[in-house]
Amino acid sequence: MAAKDDDRSTPPPLPAPLAVPVADSHTHLDMQSGTPEEALAKAASVGVDTVVQVGCDLPGSRWAAGLAERYPQVHAAVALHPNEAPRIVLGDGDGWSGQRRSPGGSAALDEALAEIDRLAALPQVVAVGETGLDYFRTGPEGVDIQKESFRRHIEIAKRHGKALVIHDRDAHEDVIDVLLAEGAPERTIFHCYSGDAEMAKVCAEHGWYLSFAGPVTFKANQPLRDALAVTPLDRVLIETDAPFLTPHPYRGRPNAPYLIPVTLRSMAATLALPEDTLAAAIAGNTARAFGY
């Protein structure tokens, strides 16, 4: 058992480098082992020359903005994660977030969103996110709070002319309903897309970008590959969501931006495209989606 546990904690090997550099459109370097400098160097060695560092709460969003200010290959996204908003308002008695906060009420949410608004104005911040809805971890008592936070993030993104990065977990219909009711920003990105092919077609009709992560490589996820297949090539992005969602065959081991080539090669096979063709398309899409 010990040997198996040790293997799962061991980072996967470096993949063969990509000939055409691409960006990791969604990563959490602050949650990964080692230093950001090490992660960026390792990624660059295999052709991942740009990353979008995504904040999920106020400390993480400030950290993302600071890192992007120091490194030109890093861009920041700032937001309160959908699960963060209810914890701010209702408290976090079980300590799931590790902060054990008491209830702050709507005033605390207003204060937190004002800080996100301030950070979103910074030039190194290219997106507002990850925001959206998550019905997996937050119970019914948090739904209205999530929706209010989502609406306000949409407004912040539009006012600052920044991209919107969406977290959508078990909430597909409601996410789309809110986007259509509020008016989605010109550049809207579904992070770690998890819908089916029909939803992908709806997203394509509205010009939204779909970012695919490690799950698109999992054997059981044929519906996700079907969604990729119907997504217009000019709307496809790629991400790690590291340290989560490590692609096959390394599922369960630590993820990091340097593993983007593993997912990209799987996606190229699904689309019957040369990997260089897909990489070139994704590189252009990511720059256009985030406006850098």
mmCIF file of C-alpha atoms in Angstrom:
data_model
loop_
_atom_site.group_PDB
_atom_site.id
_atom_site.type_symbol
_atom_site.label_atom_id
_atom_site.label_comp_id
_atom_site.label_asym_id
_atom_site.label_seq_id
_atom_site.Cartn_x
_atom_site.Cartn_y
_atom_site.Cartn_z
ATOM 1 C CA MET A 1 0.000 0.000 0.000
ATOM 2 C CA ALA A 2 2.806 2.424 0.836
ATOM 3 C CA ALA A 3 4.379 2.013 -2.593
ATOM 4 C CA LYS A 4 1.054 2.772 -4.282
ATOM 5 C CA ASP A 5 0.546 5.881 -2.151
ATOM 6 C CA ASP A 6 4.059 7.031 -2.932
ATOM 7 C CA ASP A 7 3.400 6.607 -6.657
ATOM 8 C CA ARG A 8 0.227 8.708 -6.489
ATOM 9 C CA SER A 9 2.150 11.512 -4.835
ATOM 10 C CA THR A 10 4.899 11.417 -7.464
ATOM 11 C CA PRO A 11 4.602 14.020 -10.234
ATOM 12 C CA PRO A 12 4.138 12.484 -13.700
ATOM 13 C CA PRO A 13 7.119 12.584 -16.067
ATOM 14 C CA LEU A 14 7.710 15.410 -18.525
ATOM 15 C CA PRO A 15 5.856 14.840 -21.804
ATOM 16 C CA ALA A 16 7.516 15.423 -25.164
ATOM 17 C CA PRO A 17 7.582 19.174 -25.881
ATOM 18 C CA LEU A 18 5.028 20.778 -28.158
ATOM 19 C CA ALA A 19 6.448 22.316 -31.331
ATOM 20 C CA VAL A 20 3.835 25.100 -31.177
ATOM 21 C CA PRO A 21 3.619 26.793 -27.756
ATOM 22 C CA VAL A 22 0.258 27.034 -26.006
ATOM 23 C CA ALA A 23 -1.212 28.556 -22.867
ATOM 24 C CA ASP A 24 -2.669 26.874 -19.809
ATOM 25 C CA SER A 25 -5.863 28.917 -19.581
ATOM 26 C CA HIS A 26 -6.657 27.990 -15.970
ATOM 27 C CA THR A 27 -4.276 26.945 -13.212
ATOM 28 C CA HIS A 28 -3.758 27.407 -9.478
ATOM 29 C CA LEU A 29 -0.015 27.697 -8.900
ATOM 30 C CA ASP A 30 -0.653 28.718 -5.290
ATOM 31 C CA MET A 31 -2.074 25.246 -4.594
ATOM 32 C CA GLN A 32 0.781 23.308 -6.211
ATOM 33 C CA SER A 33 3.987 22.036 -4.658
ATOM 34 C CA GLY A 34 7.249 23.806 -5.421
ATOM 35 C CA THR A 35 7.676 27.450 -6.339
ATOM 36 C CA PRO A 36 5.865 29.304 -9.123
ATOM 37 C CA GLU A 37 9.241 29.867 -10.766
ATOM 38 C CA GLU A 38 9.852 26.116 -10.898
ATOM 39 C CA ALA A 39 6.381 25.448 -12.297
ATOM 40 C CA LEU A 40 6.738 28.112 -14.983
ATOM 41 C CA ALA A 41 10.167 26.849 -16.040
ATOM 42 C CA LYS A 42 8.963 23.249 -16.209
ATOM 43 C CA ALA A 43 5.947 24.302 -18.284
ATOM 44 C CA ALA A 44 8.069 26.376 -20.659
ATOM 45 C CA SER A 45 10.387 23.403 -21.221
ATOM 46 C CA VAL A 46 7.519 21.487 -22.899
ATOM 47 C CA GLY A 47 5.996 24.383 -24.826
ATOM 48 C CA VAL A 48 3.541 25.826 -22.313
ATOM 49 C CA ASP A 49 4.721 29.408 -22.395
ATOM 50 C CA THR A 50 1.765 31.237 -20.802
ATOM 51 C CA VAL A 51 -0.533 30.567 -17.852
ATOM 52 C CA VAL A 52 -3.649 32.194 -16.446
ATOM 53 C CA GLN A 53 -3.420 32.107 -12.652
ATOM 54 C CA VAL A 54 -6.923 32.024 -11.198
ATOM 55 C CA GLY A 55 -8.042 33.319 -7.826
ATOM 56 C CA CYS A 56 -10.888 31.730 -5.848
ATOM 57 C CA ASP A 57 -11.073 34.078 -2.859
ATOM 58 C CA LEU A 58 -9.607 37.409 -1.774
ATOM 59 C CA PRO A 59 -6.162 36.118 -0.685
ATOM 60 C CA GLY A 60 -5.872 33.987 -3.824
ATOM 61 C CA SER A 61 -6.974 36.818 -6.092
ATOM 62 C CA ARG A 62 -4.456 39.224 -4.558
ATOM 63 C CA TRP A 63 -1.768 36.551 -4.952
ATOM 64 C CA ALA A 64 -2.690 36.022 -8.614
ATOM 65 C CA ALA A 65 -2.497 39.732 -9.360
ATOM 66 C CA GLY A 66 0.865 39.975 -7.624
ATOM 67 C CA LEU A 67 2.331 37.023 -9.508
ATOM 68 C CA ALA A 68 1.116 38.364 -12.852
ATOM 69 C CA GLU A 69 2.705 41.710 -12.075
ATOM 70 C CA ARG A 70 6.091 39.995 -11.630
ATOM 71 C CA TYR A 71 6.011 37.577 -14.571
ATOM 72 C CA PRO A 72 5.031 38.583 -18.111
ATOM 73 C CA GLN A 73 4.079 34.991 -18.960
ATOM 74 C CA VAL A 74 1.478 34.990 -16.177
ATOM 75 C CA HIS A 75 -1.952 36.611 -16.448
ATOM 76 C CA ALA A 76 -4.378 36.849 -13.540
ATOM 77 C CA ALA A 77 -8.066 36.166 -13.055
ATOM 78 C CA VAL A 78 -9.739 37.348 -9.842
ATOM 79 C CA ALA A 79 -13.029 36.361 -8.218
ATOM 80 C CA LEU A 80 -14.915 34.783 -5.382
ATOM 81 C CA HIS A 81 -15.486 31.123 -6.257
ATOM 82 C CA PRO A 82 -19.188 30.158 -6.269
ATOM 83 C CA ASN A 83 -18.651 28.192 -3.058
ATOM 84 C CA GLU A 84 -16.844 31.110 -1.451
ATOM 85 C CA ALA A 85 -19.752 33.557 -1.590
ATOM 86 C CA PRO A 86 -22.079 31.511 0.698
ATOM 87 C CA ARG A 87 -19.216 30.945 3.142
ATOM 88 C CA ILE A 88 -18.675 34.697 3.381
ATOM 89 C CA VAL A 89 -22.354 35.388 4.006
ATOM 90 C CA LEU A 90 -23.387 32.335 6.061
ATOM 91 C CA GLY A 91 -20.089 31.467 7.712
ATOM 92 C CA ASP A 92 -17.924 28.397 7.497
ATOM 93 C CA GLY A 93 -18.568 26.489 10.686
ATOM 94 C CA ASP A 94 -17.270 23.150 9.416
ATOM 95 C CA GLY A 95 -13.998 24.723 8.388
ATOM 96 C CA TRP A 96 -14.069 23.134 4.930
ATOM 97 C CA SER A 97 -12.193 26.149 3.540
ATOM 98 C CA GLY A 98 -9.746 26.047 6.435
ATOM 99 C CA GLN A 99 -10.792 29.488 7.635
ATOM 100 C CA ARG A 100 -13.646 28.756 10.097
ATOM 101 C CA ARG A 101 -15.321 32.098 9.574
ATOM 102 C CA SER A 102 -18.410 33.323 11.374
ATOM 103 C CA PRO A 103 -21.329 34.648 9.307
ATOM 104 C CA GLY A 104 -20.565 38.004 7.705
ATOM 105 C CA GLY A 105 -23.906 38.698 6.086
ATOM 106 C CA SER A 106 -24.507 40.636 2.899
ATOM 107 C CA ALA A 107 -22.241 43.473 4.050
ATOM 108 C CA ALA A 108 -19.246 41.118 4.061
ATOM 109 C CA LEU A 109 -20.076 39.984 0.522
ATOM 110 C CA ASP A 110 -20.347 43.617 -0.595
ATOM 111 C CA GLU A 111 -16.941 44.351 0.918
ATOM 112 C CA ALA A 112 -15.339 41.318 -0.727
ATOM 113 C CA LEU A 113 -16.812 42.154 -4.126
ATOM 114 C CA ALA A 114 -15.546 45.720 -3.823
ATOM 115 C CA GLU A 115 -12.024 44.299 -3.479
ATOM 116 C CA ILE A 116 -12.544 42.057 -6.527
ATOM 117 C CA ASP A 117 -13.704 45.137 -8.400
ATOM 118 C CA ARG A 118 -10.511 46.978 -7.405
ATOM 119 C CA LEU A 119 -8.301 44.079 -8.471
ATOM 120 C CA ALA A 120 -10.171 43.656 -11.769
ATOM 121 C CA ALA A 121 -9.092 47.140 -12.794
ATOM 122 C CA LEU A 122 -5.383 46.196 -12.707
ATOM 123 C CA PRO A 123 -3.733 45.798 -16.132
ATOM 124 C CA GLN A 124 -2.235 42.378 -15.361
ATOM 125 C CA VAL A 125 -5.697 41.057 -14.488
ATOM 126 C CA VAL A 126 -7.217 39.792 -17.737
ATOM 127 C CA ALA A 127 -10.350 38.116 -16.401
ATOM 128 C CA VAL A 128 -12.973 38.013 -13.678
ATOM 129 C CA GLY A 129 -13.372 34.442 -12.483
ATOM 130 C CA GLU A 130 -13.756 31.801 -11.549
ATOM 131 C CA THR A 131 -17.350 32.690 -10.840
ATOM 132 C CA GLY A 132 -20.606 30.958 -11.631
ATOM 133 C CA LEU A 133 -22.678 28.300 -9.864
ATOM 134 C CA ASP A 134 -21.778 25.097 -8.028
ATOM 135 C CA TYR A 135 -24.635 22.930 -6.771
ATOM 136 C CA PHE A 136 -22.356 20.029 -5.868
ATOM 137 C CA ARG A 137 -20.771 21.434 -2.731
ATOM 138 C CA THR A 138 -23.105 24.242 -1.657
ATOM 139 C CA GLY A 139 -26.586 23.297 -0.447
ATOM 140 C CA PRO A 140 -29.910 24.948 -1.306
ATOM 141 C CA GLU A 141 -29.359 27.643 1.308
ATOM 142 C CA GLY A 142 -26.485 29.014 -0.770
ATOM 143 C CA VAL A 143 -28.091 29.072 -4.226
ATOM 144 C CA ASP A 144 -29.475 32.613 -4.118
ATOM 145 C CA ILE A 145 -26.203 33.922 -2.679
ATOM 146 C CA GLN A 146 -24.268 32.217 -5.488
ATOM 147 C CA LYS A 147 -26.561 33.716 -8.109
ATOM 148 C CA GLU A 148 -26.227 37.205 -6.640
ATOM 149 C CA SER A 149 -22.426 36.896 -6.550
ATOM 150 C CA PHE A 150 -22.412 35.562 -10.136
ATOM 151 C CA ARG A 151 -24.518 38.476 -11.392
ATOM 152 C CA ARG A 152 -22.233 40.986 -9.732
ATOM 153 C CA HIS A 153 -19.104 39.351 -11.152
ATOM 154 C CA ILE A 154 -20.670 39.597 -14.609
ATOM 155 C CA GLU A 155 -21.223 43.310 -14.074
ATOM 156 C CA ILE A 156 -17.634 43.807 -12.901
ATOM 157 C CA ALA A 157 -16.255 41.981 -15.936
ATOM 158 C CA LYS A 158 -18.322 44.027 -18.358
ATOM 159 C CA ARG A 159 -17.532 47.350 -16.699
ATOM 160 C CA HIS A 160 -13.786 46.695 -16.840
ATOM 161 C CA GLY A 161 -13.849 45.077 -20.273
ATOM 162 C CA LYS A 162 -12.378 41.837 -18.915
ATOM 163 C CA ALA A 163 -13.113 38.230 -19.836
ATOM 164 C CA LEU A 164 -15.471 36.207 -17.639
ATOM 165 C CA VAL A 165 -14.317 32.767 -16.443
ATOM 166 C CA ILE A 166 -17.181 30.496 -15.432
ATOM 167 C CA HIS A 167 -17.192 27.650 -12.929
ATOM 168 C CA ASP A 168 -20.227 25.455 -13.682
ATOM 169 C CA ARG A 169 -20.759 22.325 -11.633
ATOM 170 C CA ASP A 170 -24.123 20.549 -11.717
ATOM 171 C CA ALA A 171 -25.741 23.853 -12.689
ATOM 172 C CA HIS A 172 -25.691 24.015 -16.502
ATOM 173 C CA GLU A 173 -29.183 25.388 -17.108
ATOM 174 C CA ASP A 174 -29.047 27.982 -14.349
ATOM 175 C CA VAL A 175 -25.609 29.213 -15.443
ATOM 176 C CA ILE A 176 -26.856 29.806 -18.971
ATOM 177 C CA ASP A 177 -30.074 31.408 -17.702
ATOM 178 C CA VAL A 178 -28.121 33.914 -15.593
ATOM 179 C CA LEU A 179 -25.729 34.683 -18.452
ATOM 180 C CA LEU A 180 -28.571 35.367 -20.858
ATOM 181 C CA ALA A 181 -30.576 37.377 -18.335
ATOM 182 C CA GLU A 182 -27.627 39.592 -17.371
ATOM 183 C CA GLY A 183 -25.992 39.734 -20.791
ATOM 184 C CA ALA A 184 -22.736 37.791 -21.007
ATOM 185 C CA PRO A 185 -19.498 39.719 -21.495
ATOM 186 C CA GLU A 186 -18.142 39.737 -25.029
ATOM 187 C CA ARG A 187 -15.478 37.214 -23.976
ATOM 188 C CA THR A 188 -16.962 34.435 -21.833
ATOM 189 C CA ILE A 189 -15.095 31.216 -21.013
ATOM 190 C CA PHE A 190 -16.511 28.005 -19.560
ATOM 191 C CA HIS A 191 -13.618 26.703 -17.455
ATOM 192 C CA CYS A 192 -13.252 22.910 -17.316
ATOM 193 C CA TYR A 193 -16.243 22.487 -19.596
ATOM 194 C CA SER A 194 -18.433 19.649 -18.317
ATOM 195 C CA GLY A 195 -21.583 19.876 -20.403
ATOM 196 C CA ASP A 196 -22.712 17.677 -23.268
ATOM 197 C CA ALA A 197 -22.673 18.235 -27.019
ATOM 198 C CA GLU A 198 -26.074 19.964 -27.060
ATOM 199 C CA MET A 199 -24.921 22.486 -24.470
ATOM 200 C CA ALA A 200 -21.701 23.002 -26.435
ATOM 201 C CA LYS A 201 -23.791 23.944 -29.462
ATOM 202 C CA VAL A 202 -25.717 26.489 -27.375
ATOM 203 C CA CYS A 203 -22.455 27.973 -26.125
ATOM 204 C CA ALA A 204 -21.126 28.145 -29.684
ATOM 205 C CA GLU A 205 -24.243 30.012 -30.829
ATOM 206 C CA HIS A 206 -23.422 32.726 -28.309
ATOM 207 C CA GLY A 207 -19.713 32.819 -29.166
ATOM 208 C CA TRP A 208 -18.590 31.528 -25.780
ATOM 209 C CA TYR A 209 -15.277 29.725 -25.361
ATOM 210 C CA LEU A 210 -15.056 26.193 -23.961
ATOM 211 C CA SER A 211 -11.933 25.201 -22.065
ATOM 212 C CA PHE A 212 -11.205 21.475 -21.826
ATOM 213 C CA ALA A 213 -9.193 19.895 -19.013
ATOM 214 C CA GLY A 214 -7.964 16.446 -18.013
ATOM 215 C CA PRO A 215 -11.435 14.825 -17.846
ATOM 216 C CA VAL A 216 -11.661 14.944 -21.656
ATOM 217 C CA THR A 217 -8.967 12.221 -21.638
ATOM 218 C CA PHE A 218 -10.839 9.868 -19.259
ATOM 219 C CA LYS A 219 -12.159 6.690 -20.881
ATOM 220 C CA ALA A 220 -15.678 7.081 -19.452
ATOM 221 C CA ASN A 221 -16.087 10.642 -20.713
ATOM 222 C CA GLN A 222 -17.130 10.041 -24.308
ATOM 223 C CA PRO A 223 -19.957 12.650 -23.981
ATOM 224 C CA LEU A 224 -17.287 15.235 -23.197
ATOM 225 C CA ARG A 225 -15.298 14.248 -26.288
ATOM 226 C CA ASP A 226 -18.532 14.498 -28.273
ATOM 227 C CA ALA A 227 -18.889 18.058 -26.957
ATOM 228 C CA LEU A 228 -15.334 18.853 -28.019
ATOM 229 C CA ALA A 229 -16.058 17.475 -31.495
ATOM 230 C CA VAL A 230 -18.969 19.882 -32.071
ATOM 231 C CA THR A 231 -17.217 22.951 -30.628
ATOM 232 C CA PRO A 232 -15.982 25.347 -33.329
ATOM 233 C CA LEU A 233 -12.193 25.183 -33.486
ATOM 234 C CA ASP A 234 -11.942 28.930 -32.885
ATOM 235 C CA ARG A 235 -13.714 28.526 -29.528
ATOM 236 C CA VAL A 236 -11.579 25.714 -28.039
ATOM 237 C CA LEU A 237 -9.243 26.382 -25.095
ATOM 238 C CA ILE A 238 -7.180 24.026 -22.938
ATOM 239 C CA GLU A 239 -6.334 24.048 -19.234
ATOM 240 C CA THR A 240 -5.048 21.963 -16.376
ATOM 241 C CA ASP A 241 -7.032 23.334 -13.402
ATOM 242 C CA ALA A 242 -3.910 22.107 -11.624
ATOM 243 C CA PRO A 243 -3.327 20.662 -9.116
ATOM 244 C CA PHE A 244 -6.668 18.988 -9.898
ATOM 245 C CA LEU A 245 -7.950 16.869 -12.818
ATOM 246 C CA THR A 246 -4.693 15.270 -13.944
ATOM 247 C CA PRO A 247 -5.121 13.716 -17.407
ATOM 248 C CA HIS A 248 -5.015 10.006 -18.192
ATOM 249 C CA PRO A 249 -2.830 7.994 -17.672
ATOM 250 C CA TYR A 250 -1.762 9.968 -14.605
ATOM 251 C CA ARG A 251 -5.172 10.474 -13.002
ATOM 252 C CA GLY A 252 -4.881 10.834 -9.241
ATOM 253 C CA ARG A 253 -1.331 12.162 -9.336
ATOM 254 C CA PRO A 254 -0.379 15.856 -8.984
ATOM 255 C CA ASN A 255 -1.295 18.027 -11.937
ATOM 256 C CA ALA A 256 0.682 21.040 -13.182
ATOM 257 C CA PRO A 257 0.859 23.228 -16.306
ATOM 258 C CA TYR A 258 3.635 21.093 -17.842
ATOM 259 C CA LEU A 259 1.051 18.327 -18.439
ATOM 260 C CA ILE A 260 -0.922 20.395 -20.968
ATOM 261 C CA PRO A 261 0.702 18.452 -23.879
ATOM 262 C CA VAL A 262 -0.854 15.199 -22.593
ATOM 263 C CA THR A 263 -4.365 16.636 -22.794
ATOM 264 C CA LEU A 264 -3.697 18.437 -26.063
ATOM 265 C CA ARG A 265 -2.542 15.259 -27.796
ATOM 266 C CA SER A 266 -5.665 13.436 -26.626
ATOM 267 C CA MET A 267 -7.839 16.276 -27.921
ATOM 268 C CA ALA A 268 -5.999 16.279 -31.262
ATOM 269 C CA ALA A 269 -6.722 12.567 -31.602
ATOM 270 C CA THR A 270 -10.413 13.136 -30.860
ATOM 271 C CA LEU A 271 -10.577 15.855 -33.510
ATOM 272 C CA ALA A 272 -8.371 13.973 -36.002
ATOM 273 C CA LEU A 273 -6.125 17.026 -36.229
ATOM 274 C CA PRO A 274 -2.319 17.298 -36.246
ATOM 275 C CA GLU A 275 -1.215 18.416 -32.792
ATOM 276 C CA ASP A 276 0.549 21.464 -34.256
ATOM 277 C CA THR A 277 -2.683 22.571 -35.933
ATOM 278 C CA LEU A 278 -4.644 22.270 -32.712
ATOM 279 C CA ALA A 279 -1.899 23.967 -30.685
ATOM 280 C CA ALA A 280 -1.755 26.919 -33.082
ATOM 281 C CA ALA A 281 -5.540 27.316 -32.931
ATOM 282 C CA ILE A 282 -5.617 27.131 -29.132
ATOM 283 C CA ALA A 283 -2.752 29.621 -28.768
ATOM 284 C CA GLY A 284 -4.604 32.156 -30.885
ATOM 285 C CA ASN A 285 -7.924 31.469 -29.186
ATOM 286 C CA THR A 286 -6.484 31.946 -25.697
ATOM 287 C CA ALA A 287 -4.862 35.277 -26.555
ATOM 288 C CA ARG A 288 -8.112 36.465 -28.130
ATOM 289 C CA ALA A 289 -10.324 35.186 -25.287
ATOM 290 C CA PHE A 290 -8.271 36.856 -22.568
ATOM 291 C CA GLY A 291 -7.211 39.895 -24.580
ATOM 292 C CA TYR A 292 -3.475 39.703 -23.920
#
